[in-house]
Amino acid sequence: MHKIRLSGLIEESIVDGPGLRFVIFSQGCPHRCKGCHNPQTFDPEAGYDQNIFDIIEKIKKNPLLSGVTFSGGEPFLQAEAFSEIAKRSHEMGLSVMSYTGYLFEDLKKGFDANPHWKKLLKNVDILVDGPFEIEKKNLLLKFRGSENQRIIDVKKSLETESPIFIDQPQPFV
Ligand code: SF4
């Protein structure tokens, strides 16, 4: 569980969520969306292993960060490791945002079969859900590639049991 398979890290980004964020790109994606910008992340055997505590140490060293973002690949394929990073990031006062090719509703339905999905979702503040759909691509969208993708307030959505959308996600939660 201490290892995670990654395609890369960006230690400071202002385009992968609100504020200044540490971005972790997961390796492996079952969705294989047509027109995906990161096709090198499809193969779960590609990429490299990294110890999650080394990542947490890197995050700790940057006092300017507003949050961390999990991108892909599909972070929910490695939900246990990402939930640990999310938990530690919250302990540092950082917000946690995650991309997923699944829909919020499908993640919820999968809780019994995938208990770590629940653990990860409970530790995420902002979820951008759904696959990239090239027919709905829109370059004007903030933090999303296509119009079907939704920005979700996870805490409120878990309370109300249905997705609550956010127009302007804030850097701090
Ligand atoms: S879910 Fe994301 S990473 Fe996976 S194929 Fe679709 S756009 Fe690419």
mmCIF file of C-alpha atoms and ligand atoms in Angstrom, residues 28-39 41-42 72-74 100-102 130-132 149, ligand 1:
data_model
loop_
_atom_site.group_PDB
_atom_site.id
_atom_site.type_symbol
_atom_site.label_atom_id
_atom_site.label_comp_id
_atom_site.label_asym_id
_atom_site.label_seq_id
_atom_site.Cartn_x
_atom_site.Cartn_y
_atom_site.Cartn_z
ATOM 1 C CA GLY A 28 -3.504 3.123 -15.616
ATOM 2 C CA CYS A 29 -6.876 4.059 -17.045
ATOM 3 C CA PRO A 30 -9.681 1.705 -18.131
ATOM 4 C CA HIS A 31 -11.781 4.457 -19.769
ATOM 5 C CA ARG A 32 -9.597 5.042 -22.846
ATOM 6 C CA CYS A 33 -11.519 8.131 -23.944
ATOM 7 C CA LYS A 34 -11.146 9.102 -27.606
ATOM 8 C CA GLY A 35 -8.959 12.238 -27.745
ATOM 9 C CA CYS A 36 -7.521 11.792 -24.211
ATOM 10 C CA HIS A 37 -4.595 14.152 -23.605
ATOM 11 C CA ASN A 38 -2.696 11.566 -21.544
ATOM 12 C CA PRO A 39 -2.839 8.279 -23.516
ATOM 13 C CA THR A 41 -1.376 6.720 -18.778
ATOM 14 C CA PHE A 42 -3.637 3.945 -20.186
ATOM 15 C CA GLY A 72 -4.817 10.541 -14.617
ATOM 16 C CA GLY A 73 -4.962 7.957 -15.581
ATOM 17 C CA GLU A 74 -7.732 6.919 -13.217
ATOM 18 C CA THR A 100 -12.138 10.500 -12.400
ATOM 19 C CA GLY A 101 -13.547 8.986 -15.562
ATOM 20 C CA TYR A 102 -16.336 7.431 -13.482
ATOM 21 C CA GLY A 130 -16.997 11.654 -16.154
ATOM 22 C CA PRO A 131 -14.997 10.633 -19.202
ATOM 23 C CA PHE A 132 -13.608 13.104 -21.711
ATOM 24 C CA GLN A 149 -17.744 16.649 -17.018
HETATM 25 S S1 SF4 B 1 -10.592 9.150 -17.962
HETATM 26 FE FE1 SF4 B 1 -9.105 10.796 -18.266
HETATM 27 S S2 SF4 B 1 -7.101 9.783 -18.371
HETATM 28 FE FE2 SF4 B 1 -8.662 8.199 -18.641
HETATM 29 S S3 SF4 B 1 -8.861 8.033 -20.874
HETATM 30 FE FE3 SF4 B 1 -10.429 9.461 -20.156
HETATM 31 S S4 SF4 B 1 -9.504 11.502 -20.352
HETATM 32 FE FE4 SF4 B 1 -7.838 9.981 -20.458
#
